[in-house]
Amino acid sequence: MPKTTTWELPPHSGAKHLLLRRYLEAWYPKLANSAQLRGGGQLNYIDAFAGPGIYSKGEPGSPIIALTTLLNHVSFPKWGGVRFLMYFVDADEDRIESLKVQVDKVWSDLPGGKPKNIEVEIKLSSFLDLVGELKQISSSKNKSFYPTFAFVDPFGFKGLPLADLCDLLRKGSCDVMFNFMYDAINRWCGTKGDQNQASFELLFDGTRHLDVNQLEKGEREPFLHSLIEDTISEHGHFDFVRHFKMEGSSARTLYTLFFATRHIEGLRVMKDAMWSVDPTNGNRFSDRLVKQPSLFEGAPDYDNFAKILTQRFGGGTTSIENLEMFTLKETRFKESHLRQHVLMPLEGSGLIQLTNPKKGRQSRHFPAGSMIKFLTPHGDLDSV
Ligand SMILES: C[S@@+](CC[C@H](N)C(=O)[O-])C[C@H]1O[C@@H](n2cnc3c(N)ncnc32)[C@H](O)[C@@H]1O
């Protein structure tokens, strides 16, 4: 963790901020429009490791990004009936002071000053205490939160009760973006220390008895990723969990952002955000991209997508709607990749057939209601 109040923004943090911004650009209107239509309501944004609100060269930190994304939204003036609670927490006093200055600056730069329907709470607290407090509130009232987006962006993995946090978010319209510092755990593996063992158990609710030290190097990352995914979906009852890897200037994974939602629209928005940051794979960013962009150029691997589809649907017939849903839920690809980049080439090669409606009458390829027959047997697509 840097010792100074602010620090330099590395490219991977810029990519993380872009994902956050893109997601919030769609999350705010989705929930605020419906709250406004219902006559009012509240939305919460929680930044649990908020930081100082500014980087050393003046770039905004995550709480300021969340706030300005809301204020700059074209529909914000229409959401007068919706209360927005922005809850920013950090355990470092100087960073909290810096954040207060940055938030005040947002208000003073705004013609008309702070809008009445935004409340910003900036709190000096540890995440552990915050979760304890929220637990008490929610169990005493026995009700779910208002729609909430929680951004959990720690350094390292200490004092991080992920399972407890997800327990809190298990009801209602809650989404979470969680930064899992894989590199910190990986560095700890192989060293001895009860404190780190305790942090590890806290992260995974203490019920999982495992010894990551026993795992071979190459096994650790996929193992820990699936452990995180299981913890998030079991404790938070999230239907959709996706992750996005961040690499440093060597090809090593520094951390992985896990995103969880119960809403299919949330999943769609997050995948769009991920592909906008990584137009080749939709699932990772590397600081090497800044120095050597040519390493990362290239079209998405549509052949791989075609293989995935054939493995699943080969020899059978299915609807275009089913293919779109499968693409969204079960693959890293986007629905917009499906028709032009995969189905049309497969049709051109005679590997699939449109059975209904017949071709020619529709202006769009594979229109709604299309049934598609995969002529290749299950899993066989070597000729593509
Ligand atoms: C990765 S930085 C946050 C960066 C910020 N989210 C952003 O994107 O601009 C992590 C922050 O967590 C704070 N922190 C460290 N331990 C904490 C704890 N136990 N509880 C809450 N905040 C903590 C640090 O002071 C630091 O500001």
Coordinates of C-alpha atoms and ligand atoms in Angstrom, one line a residue:
M1 CA 0.0 0.0 0.0
P2 CA 1.4 3.5 -0.8
K3 CA 2.6 5.4 2.2
T4 CA 1.6 8.8 0.7
T5 CA -2.0 10.1 0.7
T6 CA -2.2 10.1 -3.1
W7 CA -0.3 8.0 -5.6
E8 CA 0.3 7.7 -9.3
L9 CA -2.6 6.2 -11.4
P10 CA -1.3 3.1 -13.1
P11 CA -2.9 2.2 -16.5
H12 CA -4.7 -0.8 -15.0
S13 CA -6.4 1.4 -12.5
G14 CA -7.5 3.7 -15.4
A15 CA -9.0 0.6 -17.0
K16 CA -10.8 -0.3 -13.8
H17 CA -12.2 3.2 -13.6
L18 CA -13.4 2.9 -17.1
L19 CA -15.3 -0.3 -16.3
L20 CA -16.8 1.4 -13.3
R21 CA -17.9 4.5 -15.2
R22 CA -19.3 2.5 -18.1
Y23 CA -21.3 0.3 -15.7
L24 CA -22.7 3.3 -13.7
E25 CA -23.6 5.1 -16.9
A26 CA -26.1 2.4 -17.5
W27 CA -26.9 1.4 -13.8
Y28 CA -28.1 4.9 -12.7
P29 CA -30.7 5.4 -15.5
K30 CA -32.0 1.9 -15.3
L31 CA -32.8 2.1 -11.6
A32 CA -33.4 5.9 -11.3
N33 CA -35.9 5.9 -14.2
S34 CA -38.0 3.2 -12.6
A35 CA -37.8 4.8 -9.1
Q36 CA -38.9 8.1 -10.6
L37 CA -41.8 6.4 -12.3
R38 CA -42.9 4.8 -9.0
G39 CA -43.0 8.3 -7.5
G40 CA -39.6 8.3 -5.8
G41 CA -37.1 6.0 -4.0
Q42 CA -33.5 5.7 -3.0
L43 CA -30.4 4.4 -4.7
N44 CA -27.2 3.7 -2.8
Y45 CA -23.6 3.8 -4.2
I46 CA -21.1 2.4 -1.6
D47 CA -17.4 2.9 -2.2
A48 CA -15.9 0.7 0.6
F49 CA -12.2 1.5 0.0
A50 CA -12.8 4.9 -1.4
G51 CA -9.2 6.3 -1.4
P52 CA -8.3 10.1 -1.5
G53 CA -10.6 10.9 -4.5
I54 CA -7.6 12.1 -6.6
Y55 CA -4.4 10.7 -8.0
S56 CA -1.0 12.4 -8.0
K57 CA -1.5 13.9 -11.5
G58 CA -5.0 15.1 -10.8
E59 CA -7.0 12.2 -12.2
P60 CA -10.2 11.5 -10.3
G61 CA -10.6 8.6 -7.9
S62 CA -13.5 6.1 -7.9
P63 CA -15.8 8.2 -5.5
I64 CA -15.5 11.2 -7.7
I65 CA -16.0 9.2 -10.8
A66 CA -19.2 7.7 -9.3
L67 CA -20.4 11.2 -8.3
T68 CA -19.7 13.0 -11.6
T69 CA -21.1 10.1 -13.7
L70 CA -24.3 10.7 -11.9
L71 CA -24.2 14.5 -12.1
N72 CA -23.3 14.4 -15.8
H73 CA -26.0 12.0 -16.8
V74 CA -28.2 13.6 -19.3
S75 CA -31.3 12.4 -17.4
F76 CA -30.2 13.5 -14.0
P77 CA -32.4 16.6 -14.0
K78 CA -35.4 14.3 -14.4
W79 CA -34.6 12.3 -11.3
G80 CA -35.7 14.9 -8.8
G81 CA -37.8 12.4 -6.9
V82 CA -35.0 10.0 -6.4
R83 CA -32.6 10.2 -3.4
F84 CA -29.0 9.2 -4.1
L85 CA -27.0 8.2 -1.1
M86 CA -23.2 8.1 -1.9
Y87 CA -21.4 6.4 0.9
F88 CA -17.6 6.7 0.8
V89 CA -15.5 4.8 3.4
D90 CA -11.8 4.7 4.0
A91 CA -9.7 3.7 7.0
D92 CA -7.0 6.4 6.4
E93 CA -7.6 9.8 7.9
D94 CA -5.5 11.8 5.4
R95 CA -7.2 10.1 2.5
I96 CA -10.6 10.9 4.0
E97 CA -9.6 14.5 4.4
S98 CA -8.4 14.6 0.8
L99 CA -11.7 13.0 -0.4
K100 CA -13.7 15.7 1.5
V101 CA -11.8 18.4 -0.4
Q102 CA -12.4 16.7 -3.7
V103 CA -16.1 16.3 -3.1
D104 CA -16.4 20.0 -2.0
K105 CA -14.6 20.9 -5.2
V106 CA -17.3 19.0 -7.2
W107 CA -20.0 21.1 -5.5
S108 CA -18.2 24.4 -6.0
D109 CA -17.6 23.7 -9.7
L110 CA -21.3 22.9 -10.2
P111 CA -23.5 25.9 -11.2
G112 CA -26.2 25.8 -8.5
G113 CA -24.1 23.8 -6.0
K114 CA -25.0 20.5 -4.5
P115 CA -28.3 19.1 -5.7
K116 CA -30.8 18.5 -2.9
N117 CA -31.4 14.8 -3.8
I118 CA -27.7 13.7 -3.5
E119 CA -26.4 13.0 0.0
V120 CA -22.7 12.2 0.4
E121 CA -21.5 10.5 3.5
I122 CA -17.8 10.3 3.9
K123 CA -16.7 8.1 6.7
L124 CA -13.5 7.2 8.4
S125 CA -13.9 3.5 9.1
S126 CA -12.5 0.1 8.4
F127 CA -14.4 -2.1 6.0
L128 CA -14.7 -4.7 8.7
D129 CA -16.5 -2.2 11.0
L130 CA -18.7 -1.0 8.1
V131 CA -19.9 -4.5 7.4
G132 CA -20.5 -5.1 11.1
E133 CA -22.6 -1.9 11.2
L134 CA -24.6 -2.7 8.1
K135 CA -25.2 -6.2 9.4
Q136 CA -26.7 -4.8 12.6
I137 CA -28.9 -2.3 10.7
S138 CA -30.2 -4.9 8.2
S139 CA -30.9 -7.6 10.8
S140 CA -32.7 -5.2 13.2
K141 CA -34.9 -3.9 10.3
N142 CA -35.1 -7.3 8.7
K143 CA -35.4 -5.8 5.3
S144 CA -33.3 -5.6 2.1
F145 CA -31.4 -2.5 1.1
Y146 CA -32.5 0.0 -1.4
P147 CA -31.0 -0.8 -4.8
T148 CA -27.3 -0.7 -4.1
F149 CA -24.1 -0.8 -6.1
A150 CA -21.1 -1.7 -3.9
F151 CA -17.6 -1.1 -5.2
V152 CA -15.1 -3.0 -3.0
D153 CA -11.6 -2.0 -4.0
P154 CA -9.0 -2.9 -1.4
F155 CA -5.2 -3.1 -1.3
G156 CA -4.4 -6.7 -0.4
F157 CA -6.9 -9.1 1.2
K158 CA -6.8 -8.3 4.9
G159 CA -9.9 -7.4 6.9
L160 CA -12.1 -8.3 4.0
P161 CA -15.2 -10.3 5.0
L162 CA -16.4 -10.9 1.4
A163 CA -18.9 -13.6 2.4
D164 CA -20.4 -11.4 5.1
L165 CA -20.7 -8.5 2.6
C166 CA -22.4 -10.7 0.1
D167 CA -24.8 -12.0 2.8
L168 CA -25.9 -8.4 3.2
L169 CA -26.5 -7.9 -0.5
R170 CA -28.4 -11.1 -1.0
K171 CA -31.8 -9.4 -1.3
G172 CA -33.2 -6.7 -3.5
S173 CA -31.5 -5.0 -6.4
C174 CA -27.9 -5.1 -5.4
D175 CA -24.8 -5.4 -7.6
V176 CA -21.2 -5.6 -6.5
M177 CA -17.8 -5.0 -8.1
F178 CA -15.1 -6.6 -6.1
N179 CA -11.4 -6.2 -6.7
F180 CA -9.7 -9.5 -5.7
M181 CA -6.0 -8.9 -5.2
Y182 CA -4.7 -12.2 -6.5
D183 CA -1.1 -11.1 -6.5
A184 CA -1.2 -10.4 -2.7
I185 CA -2.5 -13.9 -2.0
N186 CA 0.0 -15.5 -4.4
R187 CA 2.9 -13.7 -2.7
W188 CA 1.7 -14.9 0.6
C189 CA 1.5 -18.5 -0.5
G190 CA 4.6 -20.3 0.5
T191 CA 5.3 -18.0 3.5
K192 CA 4.2 -18.7 7.0
G193 CA 2.0 -16.4 9.1
D194 CA -1.1 -16.9 11.1
Q195 CA -2.3 -13.4 10.5
N196 CA -2.5 -14.0 6.7
Q197 CA -4.2 -17.4 7.3
A198 CA -6.8 -15.6 9.4
S199 CA -7.3 -13.0 6.7
F200 CA -7.8 -15.7 4.2
E201 CA -10.4 -17.4 6.3
L202 CA -12.2 -14.2 6.9
L203 CA -12.4 -13.6 3.1
F204 CA -14.0 -17.0 2.5
D205 CA -16.1 -17.1 5.7
G206 CA -13.8 -19.5 7.6
T207 CA -15.7 -22.6 6.6
R208 CA -13.4 -23.6 3.8
H209 CA -10.6 -25.7 4.9
L210 CA -8.0 -25.6 2.3
D211 CA -4.4 -25.0 2.0
V212 CA -3.6 -22.9 -1.1
N213 CA 0.1 -23.5 -0.2
Q214 CA -0.3 -27.1 -1.3
L215 CA -1.4 -26.1 -4.8
E216 CA 1.1 -25.9 -7.7
K217 CA 1.7 -22.3 -9.0
G218 CA -0.4 -22.8 -12.1
E219 CA -3.3 -24.2 -10.1
R220 CA -3.6 -21.3 -7.6
E221 CA -5.2 -18.7 -9.8
P222 CA -8.1 -20.8 -11.3
F223 CA -8.7 -22.4 -7.9
L224 CA -8.9 -19.0 -6.1
H225 CA -11.0 -17.5 -8.9
S226 CA -13.6 -20.3 -8.6
L227 CA -13.5 -20.0 -4.8
I228 CA -14.3 -16.3 -5.1
E229 CA -17.1 -16.9 -7.6
D230 CA -18.6 -19.6 -5.4
T231 CA -18.5 -17.4 -2.4
I232 CA -20.1 -14.5 -4.2
S233 CA -22.9 -16.5 -5.7
E234 CA -23.6 -18.7 -2.7
H235 CA -23.6 -15.9 -0.1
G236 CA -25.0 -13.1 -2.3
H237 CA -27.5 -15.3 -4.3
F238 CA -26.1 -13.7 -7.4
D239 CA -27.2 -15.4 -10.6
F240 CA -24.4 -13.9 -12.7
V241 CA -20.8 -13.5 -11.8
R242 CA -18.1 -12.4 -14.3
H243 CA -14.5 -11.5 -14.0
F244 CA -12.0 -9.3 -15.7
K245 CA -8.2 -9.7 -15.2
M246 CA -5.7 -6.9 -14.7
E247 CA -2.1 -7.6 -15.6
G248 CA 0.9 -5.4 -14.7
S249 CA 3.8 -4.6 -17.0
S250 CA 4.8 -8.3 -16.9
A251 CA 2.2 -10.8 -18.0
R252 CA 1.4 -11.6 -14.3
T253 CA -2.2 -11.1 -12.9
L254 CA -2.2 -8.3 -10.4
Y255 CA -5.8 -8.5 -9.5
T256 CA -9.2 -9.6 -10.9
L257 CA -12.4 -7.6 -10.8
F258 CA -15.4 -9.7 -10.0
F259 CA -18.7 -8.4 -11.0
A260 CA -22.0 -9.8 -9.7
T261 CA -25.6 -9.1 -10.4
R262 CA -29.0 -10.8 -10.2
H263 CA -30.2 -9.0 -13.4
I264 CA -29.7 -10.1 -16.9
E265 CA -29.6 -6.5 -18.0
G266 CA -26.7 -5.9 -15.5
L267 CA -24.8 -8.7 -17.0
R268 CA -25.3 -7.3 -20.5
V269 CA -24.1 -3.9 -19.4
M270 CA -21.1 -5.3 -17.7
K271 CA -20.1 -7.4 -20.7
D272 CA -20.5 -4.3 -23.0
A273 CA -18.2 -2.4 -20.6
M274 CA -15.6 -5.2 -20.6
W275 CA -15.5 -5.4 -24.4
S276 CA -15.1 -1.7 -24.6
V277 CA -12.0 -1.9 -22.4
D278 CA -10.7 -5.1 -24.1
P279 CA -12.0 -5.2 -27.8
T280 CA -10.0 -8.5 -28.5
N281 CA -11.0 -10.8 -25.6
G282 CA -13.5 -8.9 -23.5
N283 CA -11.9 -10.1 -20.3
R284 CA -8.5 -8.6 -19.5
F285 CA -6.3 -5.5 -19.5
S286 CA -2.6 -5.4 -19.3
D287 CA -0.3 -2.4 -18.6
R288 CA 1.9 -3.8 -21.4
L289 CA -0.9 -2.6 -23.8
V290 CA 0.3 1.0 -23.2
K291 CA 3.9 0.3 -24.2
Q292 CA 3.3 -2.4 -26.9
P293 CA -0.2 -2.0 -28.3
S294 CA 0.6 -4.4 -31.2
L295 CA 0.8 -7.3 -28.8
F296 CA -2.9 -6.9 -28.1
E297 CA -4.3 -6.1 -31.6
G298 CA -6.5 -8.5 -33.4
A299 CA -10.1 -9.5 -33.9
P300 CA -12.0 -11.6 -31.3
D301 CA -11.5 -15.3 -31.7
Y302 CA -14.8 -16.0 -33.6
D303 CA -13.7 -19.5 -34.5
N304 CA -13.5 -20.3 -30.8
F305 CA -17.0 -18.9 -30.4
A306 CA -18.3 -21.0 -33.3
K307 CA -16.7 -24.1 -31.7
I308 CA -18.4 -23.3 -28.4
L309 CA -21.8 -23.1 -30.1
T310 CA -21.3 -26.3 -32.1
Q311 CA -20.2 -28.1 -29.0
R312 CA -23.4 -27.1 -27.3
F313 CA -25.9 -27.2 -30.2
G314 CA -24.3 -29.5 -32.8
G315 CA -26.7 -31.9 -34.5
G316 CA -29.7 -30.0 -33.1
T317 CA -32.1 -27.1 -33.9
T318 CA -32.5 -24.1 -31.7
S319 CA -34.0 -20.6 -31.8
I320 CA -32.0 -17.3 -32.3
E321 CA -33.4 -16.2 -28.9
N322 CA -31.9 -19.2 -27.3
L323 CA -28.5 -18.6 -29.0
E324 CA -28.5 -15.0 -27.8
M325 CA -29.3 -16.0 -24.2
F326 CA -26.6 -18.7 -24.3
T327 CA -24.1 -16.2 -25.7
L328 CA -24.9 -13.7 -23.0
K329 CA -25.0 -16.1 -20.0
E330 CA -22.5 -18.8 -20.9
T331 CA -19.8 -17.3 -23.0
R332 CA -17.5 -14.3 -22.8
F333 CA -18.8 -13.1 -26.2
K334 CA -21.5 -10.5 -26.8
E335 CA -24.9 -11.1 -28.5
S336 CA -23.8 -8.5 -31.1
H337 CA -21.0 -10.9 -32.2
L338 CA -23.4 -13.7 -32.9
R339 CA -25.1 -13.0 -36.2
Q340 CA -22.5 -11.2 -38.4
H341 CA -19.4 -12.9 -37.1
V342 CA -20.5 -16.4 -36.4
L343 CA -23.9 -17.4 -37.8
M344 CA -23.5 -15.8 -41.2
P345 CA -20.0 -17.4 -41.9
L346 CA -21.4 -20.8 -40.6
E347 CA -24.4 -20.5 -42.9
G348 CA -22.1 -19.5 -45.8
S349 CA -20.0 -22.7 -45.2
G350 CA -23.2 -24.8 -45.2
L351 CA -22.7 -25.7 -41.5
I352 CA -26.0 -24.3 -40.3
Q353 CA -29.3 -23.9 -41.9
L354 CA -32.1 -21.4 -41.2
T355 CA -35.3 -23.5 -41.0
N356 CA -37.8 -20.8 -40.0
P357 CA -38.5 -18.2 -41.3
K358 CA -37.0 -19.1 -44.7
K359 CA -34.4 -16.7 -46.0
G360 CA -35.3 -13.9 -48.4
R361 CA -38.4 -12.4 -46.9
Q362 CA -36.7 -10.6 -44.0
S363 CA -34.4 -7.6 -44.1
R364 CA -32.4 -8.8 -41.1
H365 CA -30.3 -11.9 -41.0
F366 CA -31.6 -14.4 -38.4
P367 CA -34.6 -12.2 -37.4
A368 CA -36.7 -12.9 -34.2
G369 CA -38.3 -16.3 -34.3
S370 CA -35.5 -17.8 -36.5
M371 CA -34.8 -21.5 -35.9
I372 CA -31.3 -22.6 -36.7
K373 CA -30.2 -26.1 -37.5
F374 CA -26.6 -27.1 -36.7
L375 CA -25.7 -29.6 -39.3
T376 CA -22.4 -30.5 -37.9
P377 CA -22.4 -33.2 -35.2
H378 CA -21.8 -32.3 -31.6
G379 CA -18.4 -30.7 -31.1
D380 CA -17.1 -31.1 -34.7
L381 CA -16.2 -27.8 -36.3
D382 CA -12.7 -28.3 -37.6
S383 CA -13.6 -27.3 -41.1
V384 CA -14.5 -23.7 -40.1
Ligands
LIG1 C1 -7.0 0.6 -3.9 S1 -7.1 2.0 -2.9 C2 -8.7 2.6 -3.3 C3 -8.7 3.3 -4.6 C4 -10.0 3.9 -5.0 N1 -11.1 2.9 -4.9 C5 -10.0 4.4 -6.4 O1 -10.2 3.6 -7.3 O2 -9.7 5.6 -6.6 C6 -7.5 1.2 -1.3 C7 -7.9 2.2 -0.2 O3 -8.3 1.4 0.9 C8 -8.0 2.0 2.1 N2 -8.0 1.0 3.2 C9 -7.0 0.2 3.5 N3 -7.4 -0.7 4.5 C10 -8.7 -0.4 4.7 C11 -9.7 -1.0 5.5 N4 -9.5 -2.0 6.3 N5 -11.0 -0.5 5.4 C12 -11.3 0.6 4.6 N6 -10.3 1.2 3.8 C13 -9.1 0.7 3.8 C14 -6.7 2.7 1.8 O4 -6.5 3.8 2.7 C15 -6.8 3.1 0.3 O5 -7.2 4.4 0.2

